[in-house]
Amino acid sequence: MSDEPTSAAAPADAPAGGSATDTILGGGAESTTTEAQPPAGAAATEGAAPNSEGAPESGEQEKPPEKHAVPEKYEFTPPEGFSVDEKAMGDYEAAAREAGLTQEQFSAITQHGLQFVQQQLEQAGQAQHEQAMKWRQEVLSDRTLSDGTGLNPEAKAAADRVIQSYGGKDLVQALAETGAGNNPTVIRAFVQIGKAMGLAEPPDKGKPAPEKRSGSSFDDIAQRLYGQSAKAGA
């Protein structure tokens, strides 16, 4: 018999160190067992039919979500002072029905939309007012147009001449509603046009017309212009 040890040699692919196991987390922690243990609960589930949906096997199927009722006609009361375009409202309701909105959802979304539109209108109005005040201050600072409190007499008379000749009260209303009545460019144009109209005005209509004299000969014209005939002055 051989004197060599009878203990079996370790397999060539066995990890060095015997019971130590290399792991990604923890790195080299000693194993308490020499064989891999199945994960907890594995034995209980072994051989059980897999449940792909993960639902409890109670024999009852999950009920599909209930569909909310979509009305054929949505109820909508516009706010006071708000006019509704019937065609636009019809298109809006059709889109709401197609999206499956309930009356409650329709009302909530519509209320939000109205608030958004109202906010945008208020912001636009505020911006227009601020612009008009900026224009007004520019005109009041122009000493060729204003004395600091309004148009100076000459500029006002010229602008009024244009307004009275081309529009009157309707023109004044349009200038006020649009804010153009404070626009420096518009005011300067009215003043310049009014001044030009003043230069082209005919003589005072209150004066009596000169006596009409007959005759169109050279002597007749000279008589009317100089009070004597051309022959007498020769």
Coordinates of N, CA and C in Angstrom, one line a residue:
M1 N 0.8 -1.2 0.0 CA 0.0 0.0 0.0 C 0.8 1.2 0.0
S2 N 0.3 2.4 -0.6 CA 1.1 3.6 -0.7 C 1.0 4.4 0.6
D3 N 2.1 5.1 1.0 CA 2.1 5.9 2.2 C 1.4 7.2 2.0
E4 N 0.9 7.6 0.8 CA 0.3 8.9 0.5 C -1.0 9.0 1.3
P5 N -1.4 10.3 1.7 CA -2.6 10.5 2.4 C -3.8 10.0 1.6
T6 N -4.8 9.4 2.4 CA -6.0 8.9 1.7 C -7.1 9.9 1.6
S7 N -6.9 11.1 2.1 CA -8.0 12.2 1.9 C -8.1 12.6 0.4
A8 N -9.3 12.8 0.0 CA -9.5 13.2 -1.4 C -9.1 14.6 -1.7
A9 N -8.5 14.8 -2.8 CA -8.0 16.1 -3.2 C -9.2 17.0 -3.6
A10 N -9.0 18.3 -3.3 CA -10.1 19.2 -3.6 C -10.2 19.4 -5.1
P11 N -11.4 19.5 -5.6 CA -11.6 19.7 -7.1 C -10.8 20.9 -7.6
A12 N -10.4 20.8 -8.8 CA -9.6 21.9 -9.4 C -10.4 23.2 -9.5
D13 N -11.7 23.1 -9.7 CA -12.5 24.4 -9.8 C -13.1 24.9 -8.5
A14 N -12.7 24.3 -7.4 CA -13.3 24.7 -6.1 C -12.7 26.1 -5.8
P15 N -13.5 27.0 -5.2 CA -12.9 28.3 -4.8 C -11.9 28.2 -3.7
A16 N -10.9 29.1 -3.8 CA -9.9 29.1 -2.8 C -10.5 29.5 -1.5
G17 N -10.0 28.9 -0.4 CA -10.4 29.3 0.9 C -11.5 28.4 1.4
G18 N -12.0 27.5 0.7 CA -13.0 26.5 1.2 C -14.4 27.1 1.3
S19 N -14.7 27.5 2.5 CA -16.1 27.9 2.8 C -16.4 29.4 2.4
A20 N -15.4 30.2 2.0 CA -15.6 31.6 1.7 C -16.3 31.7 0.3
T21 N -17.2 32.7 0.2 CA -17.9 32.9 -1.1 C -17.7 34.4 -1.5
D22 N -17.3 34.6 -2.8 CA -17.2 36.0 -3.3 C -18.5 36.5 -3.7
T23 N -18.9 37.7 -3.2 CA -20.2 38.3 -3.6 C -19.9 39.7 -4.0
I24 N -20.9 40.2 -4.8 CA -20.8 41.6 -5.2 C -21.0 42.6 -4.1
L25 N -22.0 42.3 -3.2 CA -22.2 43.2 -2.1 C -21.7 42.4 -0.8
G26 N -20.9 43.1 -0.1 CA -20.4 42.4 1.1 C -19.0 41.9 0.9
G27 N -18.6 41.4 -0.3 CA -17.3 41.0 -0.7 C -16.6 40.0 0.3
G28 N -16.8 38.6 0.0 CA -16.0 37.7 0.8 C -16.5 37.3 2.1
A29 N -17.8 37.5 2.4 CA -18.4 37.1 3.7 C -18.4 35.5 3.7
E30 N -18.2 35.0 4.9 CA -18.2 33.6 5.1 C -19.6 33.0 5.1
S31 N -19.7 31.9 4.3 CA -21.0 31.2 4.2 C -21.2 30.3 5.4
T32 N -22.4 30.3 6.0 CA -22.6 29.4 7.1 C -23.0 28.0 6.7
T33 N -23.3 27.8 5.4 CA -23.6 26.5 5.0 C -22.8 26.2 3.8
T34 N -22.6 24.9 3.5 CA -21.8 24.5 2.3 C -22.6 24.3 1.1
E35 N -23.9 24.3 1.2 CA -24.8 24.1 0.1 C -25.7 25.3 0.0
A36 N -26.0 25.7 -1.2 CA -26.9 26.8 -1.4 C -28.3 26.5 -0.9
Q37 N -28.9 27.4 -0.2 CA -30.2 27.2 0.4 C -31.3 27.9 -0.5
P38 N -32.4 27.2 -0.7 CA -33.4 27.9 -1.6 C -34.0 29.1 -0.9
P39 N -34.4 30.1 -1.7 CA -35.0 31.3 -1.1 C -36.2 31.0 -0.3
A40 N -36.4 31.9 0.7 CA -37.6 31.7 1.6 C -38.9 31.7 0.8
G41 N -39.7 30.7 1.1 CA -41.0 30.7 0.4 C -41.0 29.9 -0.9
A42 N -39.8 29.4 -1.3 CA -39.7 28.7 -2.5 C -40.4 27.4 -2.5
A43 N -40.2 26.7 -1.3 CA -40.8 25.4 -1.1 C -42.3 25.4 -1.1
A44 N -42.8 26.5 -0.6 CA -44.3 26.6 -0.5 C -44.9 26.9 -1.9
T45 N -44.1 27.5 -2.7 CA -44.7 27.8 -4.1 C -44.3 26.8 -5.1
E46 N -43.4 25.9 -4.8 CA -42.9 24.9 -5.8 C -44.1 24.1 -6.2
G47 N -44.3 24.0 -7.5 CA -45.3 23.1 -8.1 C -46.6 23.9 -8.2
A48 N -46.7 25.1 -7.7 CA -48.0 25.8 -7.8 C -48.1 26.4 -9.1
A49 N -49.3 26.5 -9.6 CA -49.5 27.1 -11.0 C -49.3 28.6 -10.9
P50 N -48.5 29.1 -11.9 CA -48.2 30.6 -11.8 C -49.5 31.4 -12.1
N51 N -49.5 32.5 -11.5 CA -50.6 33.4 -11.7 C -50.1 34.7 -12.4
S52 N -50.3 34.7 -13.7 CA -49.7 35.8 -14.5 C -50.1 37.2 -14.2
E53 N -51.3 37.3 -13.6 CA -51.8 38.6 -13.3 C -51.6 39.0 -11.8
G54 N -51.1 38.0 -11.0 CA -50.8 38.3 -9.7 C -52.0 38.5 -8.8
A55 N -53.2 38.2 -9.3 CA -54.4 38.4 -8.6 C -54.7 37.2 -7.6
P56 N -55.3 37.4 -6.5 CA -55.5 36.3 -5.6 C -56.5 35.3 -6.2
E57 N -56.2 34.0 -5.9 CA -57.0 33.0 -6.5 C -58.2 32.7 -5.7
S58 N -59.1 33.7 -5.7 CA -60.3 33.6 -4.9 C -61.5 33.1 -5.7
G59 N -61.3 32.9 -7.0 CA -62.4 32.5 -7.9 C -63.2 33.6 -8.4
E60 N -62.9 34.9 -8.0 CA -63.7 36.0 -8.5 C -62.9 36.9 -9.4
Q61 N -63.5 37.3 -10.5 CA -62.8 38.1 -11.5 C -63.0 39.6 -11.2
E62 N -62.0 40.4 -11.4 CA -62.1 41.9 -11.2 C -63.1 42.5 -12.1
K63 N -64.0 43.3 -11.6 CA -65.0 44.0 -12.4 C -64.4 45.1 -13.2
P64 N -64.7 45.3 -14.5 CA -64.2 46.5 -15.2 C -64.7 47.7 -14.6
P65 N -64.0 48.9 -14.7 CA -64.5 50.1 -14.2 C -65.8 50.6 -14.9
E66 N -66.6 51.1 -14.1 CA -67.9 51.5 -14.6 C -67.8 52.8 -15.4
K67 N -68.5 52.8 -16.5 CA -68.5 53.9 -17.4 C -69.5 55.0 -17.0
H68 N -69.0 56.2 -16.8 CA -69.9 57.3 -16.4 C -70.8 57.7 -17.5
A69 N -71.9 58.1 -17.2 CA -72.9 58.5 -18.2 C -72.5 59.8 -18.8
V70 N -72.6 59.8 -20.2 CA -72.3 61.1 -21.0 C -73.6 61.6 -21.4
P71 N -74.0 62.8 -21.0 CA -75.3 63.4 -21.4 C -75.3 63.8 -22.9
E72 N -76.5 63.7 -23.5 CA -76.6 64.1 -24.9 C -76.6 65.6 -25.0
K73 N -77.0 66.3 -23.9 CA -77.0 67.8 -23.9 C -76.4 68.2 -22.6
Y74 N -75.3 69.0 -22.6 CA -74.7 69.5 -21.4 C -75.5 70.7 -20.9
E75 N -75.6 70.9 -19.6 CA -76.2 72.0 -19.0 C -75.2 73.1 -18.8
F76 N -75.5 74.3 -19.3 CA -74.5 75.4 -19.2 C -75.3 76.7 -19.1
T77 N -75.0 77.5 -18.0 CA -75.6 78.8 -17.9 C -74.4 79.8 -17.9
P78 N -74.4 80.7 -19.0 CA -73.3 81.6 -19.1 C -73.4 82.7 -18.0
P79 N -72.2 83.2 -17.6 CA -72.2 84.2 -16.6 C -72.9 85.5 -17.1
E80 N -73.3 86.4 -16.2 CA -74.0 87.6 -16.5 C -73.1 88.5 -17.4
G81 N -73.7 88.9 -18.5 CA -72.9 89.8 -19.4 C -72.1 89.0 -20.4
F82 N -72.2 87.7 -20.4 CA -71.4 86.9 -21.3 C -72.3 86.3 -22.4
S83 N -72.0 86.6 -23.6 CA -72.8 86.1 -24.8 C -72.1 84.8 -25.3
V84 N -73.0 83.9 -25.7 CA -72.5 82.6 -26.2 C -72.8 82.5 -27.7
D85 N -71.7 82.1 -28.4 CA -71.9 81.8 -29.9 C -72.4 80.3 -30.0
E86 N -73.6 80.2 -30.5 CA -74.3 78.9 -30.5 C -73.5 77.8 -31.3
K87 N -72.9 78.2 -32.4 CA -72.1 77.2 -33.2 C -70.9 76.8 -32.5
A88 N -70.2 77.8 -31.9 CA -69.0 77.4 -31.2 C -69.3 76.6 -29.9
M89 N -70.4 76.9 -29.3 CA -70.8 76.1 -28.1 C -71.2 74.7 -28.5
G90 N -71.8 74.5 -29.7 CA -72.2 73.2 -30.2 C -71.0 72.3 -30.5
D91 N -70.0 73.0 -31.1 CA -68.7 72.3 -31.4 C -68.0 71.9 -30.1
Y92 N -68.0 72.7 -29.1 CA -67.4 72.4 -27.8 C -68.1 71.3 -27.1
E93 N -69.4 71.2 -27.1 CA -70.1 70.1 -26.5 C -69.9 68.8 -27.2
A94 N -69.8 68.9 -28.6 CA -69.5 67.7 -29.3 C -68.2 67.1 -29.0
A95 N -67.2 68.0 -28.8 CA -65.8 67.5 -28.4 C -65.8 66.9 -27.0
A96 N -66.6 67.5 -26.1 CA -66.7 67.0 -24.8 C -67.4 65.6 -24.7
R97 N -68.4 65.4 -25.6 CA -69.1 64.1 -25.6 C -68.1 63.1 -26.2
E98 N -67.4 63.5 -27.2 CA -66.4 62.5 -27.8 C -65.3 62.1 -26.8
A99 N -65.0 63.0 -25.9 CA -64.0 62.7 -24.9 C -64.6 62.0 -23.7
G100 N -65.9 61.8 -23.7 CA -66.6 61.1 -22.6 C -66.7 61.8 -21.3
L101 N -66.8 63.2 -21.4 CA -66.9 64.0 -20.2 C -68.3 63.8 -19.6
T102 N -68.4 63.7 -18.3 CA -69.7 63.7 -17.6 C -70.1 65.2 -17.4
Q103 N -71.3 65.4 -16.9 CA -71.8 66.8 -16.7 C -70.9 67.5 -15.7
E104 N -70.4 66.7 -14.6 CA -69.6 67.4 -13.6 C -68.2 67.7 -14.2
Q105 N -67.7 66.9 -15.0 CA -66.4 67.2 -15.7 C -66.5 68.3 -16.6
F106 N -67.6 68.3 -17.4 CA -67.8 69.4 -18.4 C -67.9 70.8 -17.6
S107 N -68.7 70.8 -16.5 CA -68.9 72.0 -15.8 C -67.6 72.5 -15.2
A108 N -66.7 71.6 -14.7 CA -65.5 72.0 -14.1 C -64.5 72.6 -15.1
I109 N -64.4 71.9 -16.3 CA -63.5 72.4 -17.3 C -64.0 73.7 -17.9
T110 N -65.3 73.8 -18.1 CA -65.9 75.1 -18.6 C -65.7 76.2 -17.7
Q111 N -65.8 76.0 -16.4 CA -65.6 77.1 -15.4 C -64.2 77.5 -15.4
H112 N -63.3 76.6 -15.5 CA -61.8 76.9 -15.6 C -61.5 77.7 -16.9
G113 N -62.1 77.3 -18.0 CA -61.9 78.0 -19.2 C -62.4 79.5 -19.2
L114 N -63.6 79.6 -18.6 CA -64.1 81.0 -18.5 C -63.2 81.9 -17.6
Q115 N -62.7 81.3 -16.5 CA -61.9 82.1 -15.6 C -60.6 82.5 -16.4
F116 N -60.1 81.6 -17.2 CA -58.8 81.9 -18.0 C -59.1 83.0 -19.0
V117 N -60.2 82.9 -19.7 CA -60.5 83.9 -20.7 C -60.7 85.3 -20.0
Q118 N -61.4 85.3 -18.9 CA -61.7 86.5 -18.1 C -60.3 87.2 -17.7
Q119 N -59.4 86.3 -17.2 CA -58.1 86.8 -16.8 C -57.4 87.4 -18.0
Q120 N -57.4 86.8 -19.1 CA -56.7 87.3 -20.3 C -57.3 88.6 -20.7
L121 N -58.6 88.8 -20.7 CA -59.3 90.0 -21.1 C -58.9 91.1 -20.1
E122 N -58.9 90.8 -18.8 CA -58.5 91.9 -17.8 C -57.0 92.3 -18.0
Q123 N -56.2 91.4 -18.3 CA -54.8 91.7 -18.6 C -54.6 92.6 -19.8
A124 N -55.4 92.3 -20.9 CA -55.3 93.0 -22.1 C -55.9 94.4 -21.9
G125 N -57.0 94.6 -21.1 CA -57.5 95.9 -20.8 C -56.6 96.7 -20.0
Q126 N -55.9 96.1 -19.0 CA -54.9 96.8 -18.2 C -53.7 97.3 -19.0
A127 N -53.3 96.4 -19.9 CA -52.2 96.8 -20.8 C -52.6 98.0 -21.7
Q128 N -53.8 98.0 -22.2 CA -54.3 99.1 -23.1 C -54.4 100.4 -22.3
H129 N -54.9 100.3 -21.1 CA -55.0 101.5 -20.2 C -53.6 102.1 -19.9
E130 N -52.6 101.2 -19.6 CA -51.3 101.7 -19.3 C -50.7 102.4 -20.5
Q131 N -50.9 101.8 -21.7 CA -50.4 102.4 -22.9 C -51.0 103.8 -23.2
A132 N -52.3 103.9 -23.0 CA -53.0 105.2 -23.2 C -52.5 106.2 -22.2
M133 N -52.2 105.9 -21.0 CA -51.7 106.8 -20.0 C -50.2 107.2 -20.4
K134 N -49.5 106.3 -20.9 CA -48.1 106.6 -21.4 C -48.2 107.6 -22.5
W135 N -49.1 107.4 -23.5 CA -49.3 108.3 -24.6 C -49.7 109.7 -24.1
R136 N -50.6 109.7 -23.2 CA -51.2 111.0 -22.6 C -50.0 111.8 -22.0
Q137 N -49.2 111.1 -21.2 CA -48.1 111.9 -20.6 C -47.1 112.4 -21.6
E138 N -46.9 111.7 -22.7 CA -46.0 112.2 -23.7 C -46.6 113.5 -24.4
V139 N -47.9 113.5 -24.6 CA -48.5 114.7 -25.2 C -48.4 115.9 -24.3
L140 N -48.7 115.6 -23.0 CA -48.7 116.7 -22.0 C -47.3 117.3 -21.8
S141 N -46.3 116.5 -22.1 CA -44.9 116.9 -22.0 C -44.4 117.7 -23.2
D142 N -45.2 117.7 -24.3 CA -44.8 118.3 -25.6 C -45.3 119.7 -25.5
R143 N -44.5 120.7 -25.4 CA -44.9 122.1 -25.3 C -45.4 122.7 -26.6
T144 N -45.2 122.0 -27.7 CA -45.8 122.5 -29.0 C -47.3 122.1 -29.0
L145 N -47.7 121.2 -28.2 CA -49.1 120.8 -28.2 C -49.8 121.1 -26.9
S146 N -49.1 121.1 -25.8 CA -49.8 121.2 -24.5 C -49.1 122.2 -23.6
D147 N -50.0 122.7 -22.6 CA -49.5 123.6 -21.6 C -49.2 122.8 -20.3
G148 N -49.3 121.5 -20.4 CA -49.1 120.6 -19.2 C -50.4 120.1 -18.6
T149 N -51.5 120.7 -18.9 CA -52.8 120.2 -18.4 C -53.7 119.7 -19.5
G150 N -53.5 120.1 -20.7 CA -54.3 119.7 -21.9 C -53.7 120.3 -23.1
L151 N -54.4 120.2 -24.2 CA -54.0 120.9 -25.4 C -54.0 122.4 -25.3
N152 N -53.0 123.1 -25.8 CA -53.0 124.5 -25.8 C -54.1 125.0 -26.7
P153 N -54.5 126.3 -26.6 CA -55.7 126.8 -27.3 C -55.5 126.6 -28.9
E154 N -54.3 126.9 -29.4 CA -54.1 126.8 -30.8 C -54.2 125.3 -31.3
A155 N -53.6 124.4 -30.6 CA -53.7 123.0 -31.0 C -55.1 122.5 -30.8
K156 N -55.8 122.9 -29.8 CA -57.1 122.4 -29.5 C -58.1 122.9 -30.6
A157 N -57.9 124.1 -31.0 CA -58.8 124.7 -32.0 C -58.6 124.0 -33.4
A158 N -57.3 123.7 -33.7 CA -57.0 123.0 -34.9 C -57.6 121.5 -34.9
A159 N -57.4 120.8 -33.8 CA -57.9 119.5 -33.7 C -59.4 119.4 -33.8
D160 N -60.0 120.4 -33.1 CA -61.5 120.4 -33.0 C -62.1 120.7 -34.4
R161 N -61.3 121.5 -35.2 CA -61.8 121.8 -36.6 C -61.9 120.5 -37.4
V162 N -60.9 119.6 -37.2 CA -60.9 118.3 -38.0 C -62.1 117.5 -37.5
I163 N -62.3 117.4 -36.2 CA -63.3 116.5 -35.6 C -64.7 117.0 -36.0
Q164 N -64.9 118.3 -36.0 CA -66.2 118.8 -36.4 C -66.5 118.6 -37.8
S165 N -65.5 118.7 -38.6 CA -65.7 118.5 -40.1 C -65.8 117.1 -40.5
Y166 N -65.1 116.2 -39.8 CA -65.0 114.8 -40.3 C -65.4 113.8 -39.2
G167 N -66.6 113.8 -38.7 CA -67.0 112.7 -37.8 C -67.8 113.2 -36.6
G168 N -67.5 114.3 -36.0 CA -68.3 114.8 -34.9 C -68.2 113.9 -33.7
K169 N -69.4 113.7 -33.1 CA -69.5 112.9 -31.8 C -69.1 111.4 -32.0
D170 N -69.4 110.9 -33.2 CA -69.0 109.5 -33.5 C -67.5 109.3 -33.5
L171 N -66.8 110.3 -34.1 CA -65.3 110.3 -34.1 C -64.8 110.4 -32.7
V172 N -65.3 111.3 -31.9 CA -64.9 111.5 -30.6 C -65.0 110.2 -29.8
Q173 N -66.1 109.5 -29.9 CA -66.4 108.2 -29.3 C -65.4 107.2 -29.7
A174 N -65.1 107.1 -31.0 CA -64.1 106.1 -31.5 C -62.7 106.4 -30.9
L175 N -62.4 107.6 -30.9 CA -61.1 108.0 -30.3 C -60.9 107.6 -28.9
A176 N -62.0 107.8 -28.1 CA -62.0 107.5 -26.7 C -62.0 105.9 -26.5
E177 N -62.8 105.2 -27.2 CA -63.0 103.8 -27.0 C -61.7 103.0 -27.4
T178 N -61.0 103.5 -28.4 CA -59.8 102.8 -28.8 C -58.5 103.3 -28.2
G179 N -58.6 104.4 -27.5 CA -57.5 105.0 -26.8 C -56.7 105.8 -27.8
A180 N -57.1 105.9 -29.1 CA -56.3 106.7 -30.1 C -56.4 108.2 -29.8
G181 N -57.3 108.6 -29.0 CA -57.4 110.0 -28.6 C -56.2 110.5 -27.8
N182 N -55.4 109.6 -27.2 CA -54.2 109.9 -26.5 C -53.0 109.7 -27.3
N183 N -53.1 109.1 -28.4 CA -51.9 108.7 -29.2 C -51.2 110.0 -29.8
P184 N -50.0 110.2 -29.4 CA -49.3 111.5 -29.9 C -49.3 111.6 -31.4
T185 N -49.1 110.5 -32.1 CA -49.0 110.6 -33.6 C -50.4 111.0 -34.1
V186 N -51.5 110.5 -33.6 CA -52.8 110.9 -34.0 C -53.1 112.3 -33.7
I187 N -52.8 112.7 -32.5 CA -53.0 114.1 -32.1 C -52.2 115.1 -33.0
R188 N -51.0 114.8 -33.2 CA -50.2 115.7 -34.1 C -50.7 115.8 -35.5
A189 N -51.2 114.7 -36.0 CA -51.8 114.7 -37.3 C -53.1 115.5 -37.4
F190 N -53.9 115.4 -36.4 CA -55.2 116.2 -36.3 C -54.8 117.7 -36.2
V191 N -53.8 118.0 -35.4 CA -53.5 119.4 -35.3 C -52.9 120.0 -36.6
Q192 N -52.1 119.3 -37.3 CA -51.5 119.7 -38.5 C -52.6 119.9 -39.6
I193 N -53.5 118.9 -39.7 CA -54.6 118.9 -40.7 C -55.5 120.1 -40.4
G194 N -55.8 120.3 -39.1 CA -56.6 121.5 -38.7 C -56.0 122.8 -39.0
K195 N -54.7 122.9 -38.8 CA -54.0 124.2 -39.2 C -54.1 124.4 -40.7
A196 N -53.9 123.3 -41.5 CA -53.9 123.5 -42.9 C -55.3 123.9 -43.4
M197 N -56.3 123.3 -42.7 CA -57.7 123.7 -43.0 C -58.0 125.1 -42.7
G198 N -57.4 125.6 -41.6 CA -57.6 127.0 -41.3 C -57.0 128.0 -42.3
L199 N -55.9 127.6 -42.9 CA -55.3 128.5 -43.9 C -56.1 128.5 -45.2
A200 N -56.8 127.4 -45.4 CA -57.5 127.3 -46.7 C -59.0 127.8 -46.5
E201 N -59.3 128.3 -45.4 CA -60.7 128.7 -45.2 C -61.1 129.9 -46.0
P202 N -62.3 130.0 -46.5 CA -62.7 131.2 -47.3 C -62.9 132.4 -46.4
P203 N -63.0 133.6 -47.0 CA -63.2 134.8 -46.2 C -64.5 134.7 -45.3
D204 N -64.5 135.5 -44.3 CA -65.7 135.5 -43.4 C -67.0 135.6 -44.2
K205 N -67.8 134.6 -44.0 CA -69.1 134.6 -44.7 C -70.1 135.7 -44.2
G206 N -69.7 136.3 -43.0 CA -70.6 137.3 -42.5 C -70.6 138.6 -43.2
K207 N -69.5 138.9 -44.0 CA -69.3 140.1 -44.7 C -70.2 140.2 -45.9
P208 N -70.8 141.3 -46.2 CA -71.7 141.4 -47.4 C -70.9 141.2 -48.7
A209 N -71.4 140.5 -49.6 CA -70.8 140.3 -50.9 C -70.6 141.7 -51.6
P210 N -69.5 141.9 -52.3 CA -69.4 143.2 -53.1 C -70.5 143.3 -54.2
E211 N -70.8 144.5 -54.5 CA -71.8 144.8 -55.5 C -71.4 144.2 -56.8
K212 N -72.3 143.5 -57.4 CA -72.0 142.9 -58.7 C -72.2 143.9 -59.8
R213 N -71.1 144.0 -60.6 CA -71.2 144.9 -61.7 C -71.1 144.2 -63.0
S214 N -71.8 144.6 -64.0 CA -71.8 144.0 -65.3 C -70.6 144.5 -66.1
G215 N -70.3 143.7 -67.1 CA -69.2 144.1 -68.0 C -68.0 143.3 -67.7
S216 N -67.3 142.9 -68.8 CA -66.1 142.1 -68.6 C -65.0 142.7 -69.5
S217 N -65.1 143.9 -70.0 CA -64.1 144.5 -70.8 C -63.0 144.9 -69.9
F218 N -61.8 145.3 -70.5 CA -60.7 145.8 -69.7 C -61.1 147.0 -68.9
D219 N -61.8 147.9 -69.5 CA -62.2 149.1 -68.8 C -63.1 148.8 -67.6
D220 N -64.0 147.8 -67.8 CA -64.9 147.5 -66.7 C -64.1 146.9 -65.5
I221 N -63.2 146.0 -65.8 CA -62.4 145.4 -64.8 C -61.5 146.5 -64.1
A222 N -60.9 147.4 -64.9 CA -60.1 148.5 -64.3 C -61.0 149.4 -63.4
Q223 N -62.2 149.6 -63.8 CA -63.1 150.5 -63.0 C -63.4 149.8 -61.7
R224 N -63.6 148.5 -61.7 CA -63.9 147.8 -60.4 C -62.7 147.8 -59.5
L225 N -61.5 147.6 -60.1 CA -60.3 147.5 -59.3 C -59.8 148.8 -58.8
Y226 N -59.8 149.8 -59.7 CA -59.1 151.1 -59.4 C -60.0 152.3 -59.3
G227 N -61.3 152.1 -59.6 CA -62.2 153.2 -59.5 C -62.2 154.1 -60.7
Q228 N -61.5 153.8 -61.7 CA -61.4 154.6 -62.9 C -61.1 153.7 -64.1
S229 N -61.5 154.2 -65.3 CA -61.3 153.4 -66.5 C -59.8 153.5 -66.9
A230 N -59.5 152.7 -67.8 CA -58.1 152.7 -68.3 C -57.9 153.9 -69.2
K231 N -58.9 154.4 -69.9 CA -58.8 155.5 -70.7 C -58.5 156.8 -69.9
A232 N -59.2 156.9 -68.8 CA -59.1 158.1 -68.0 C -57.7 158.2 -67.4
G233 N -57.1 157.1 -67.1 CA -55.8 157.1 -66.5 C -54.7 157.2 -67.5
A234 N -55.0 157.2 -68.8 CA -54.0 157.2 -69.8 C -53.5 158.6 -70.0

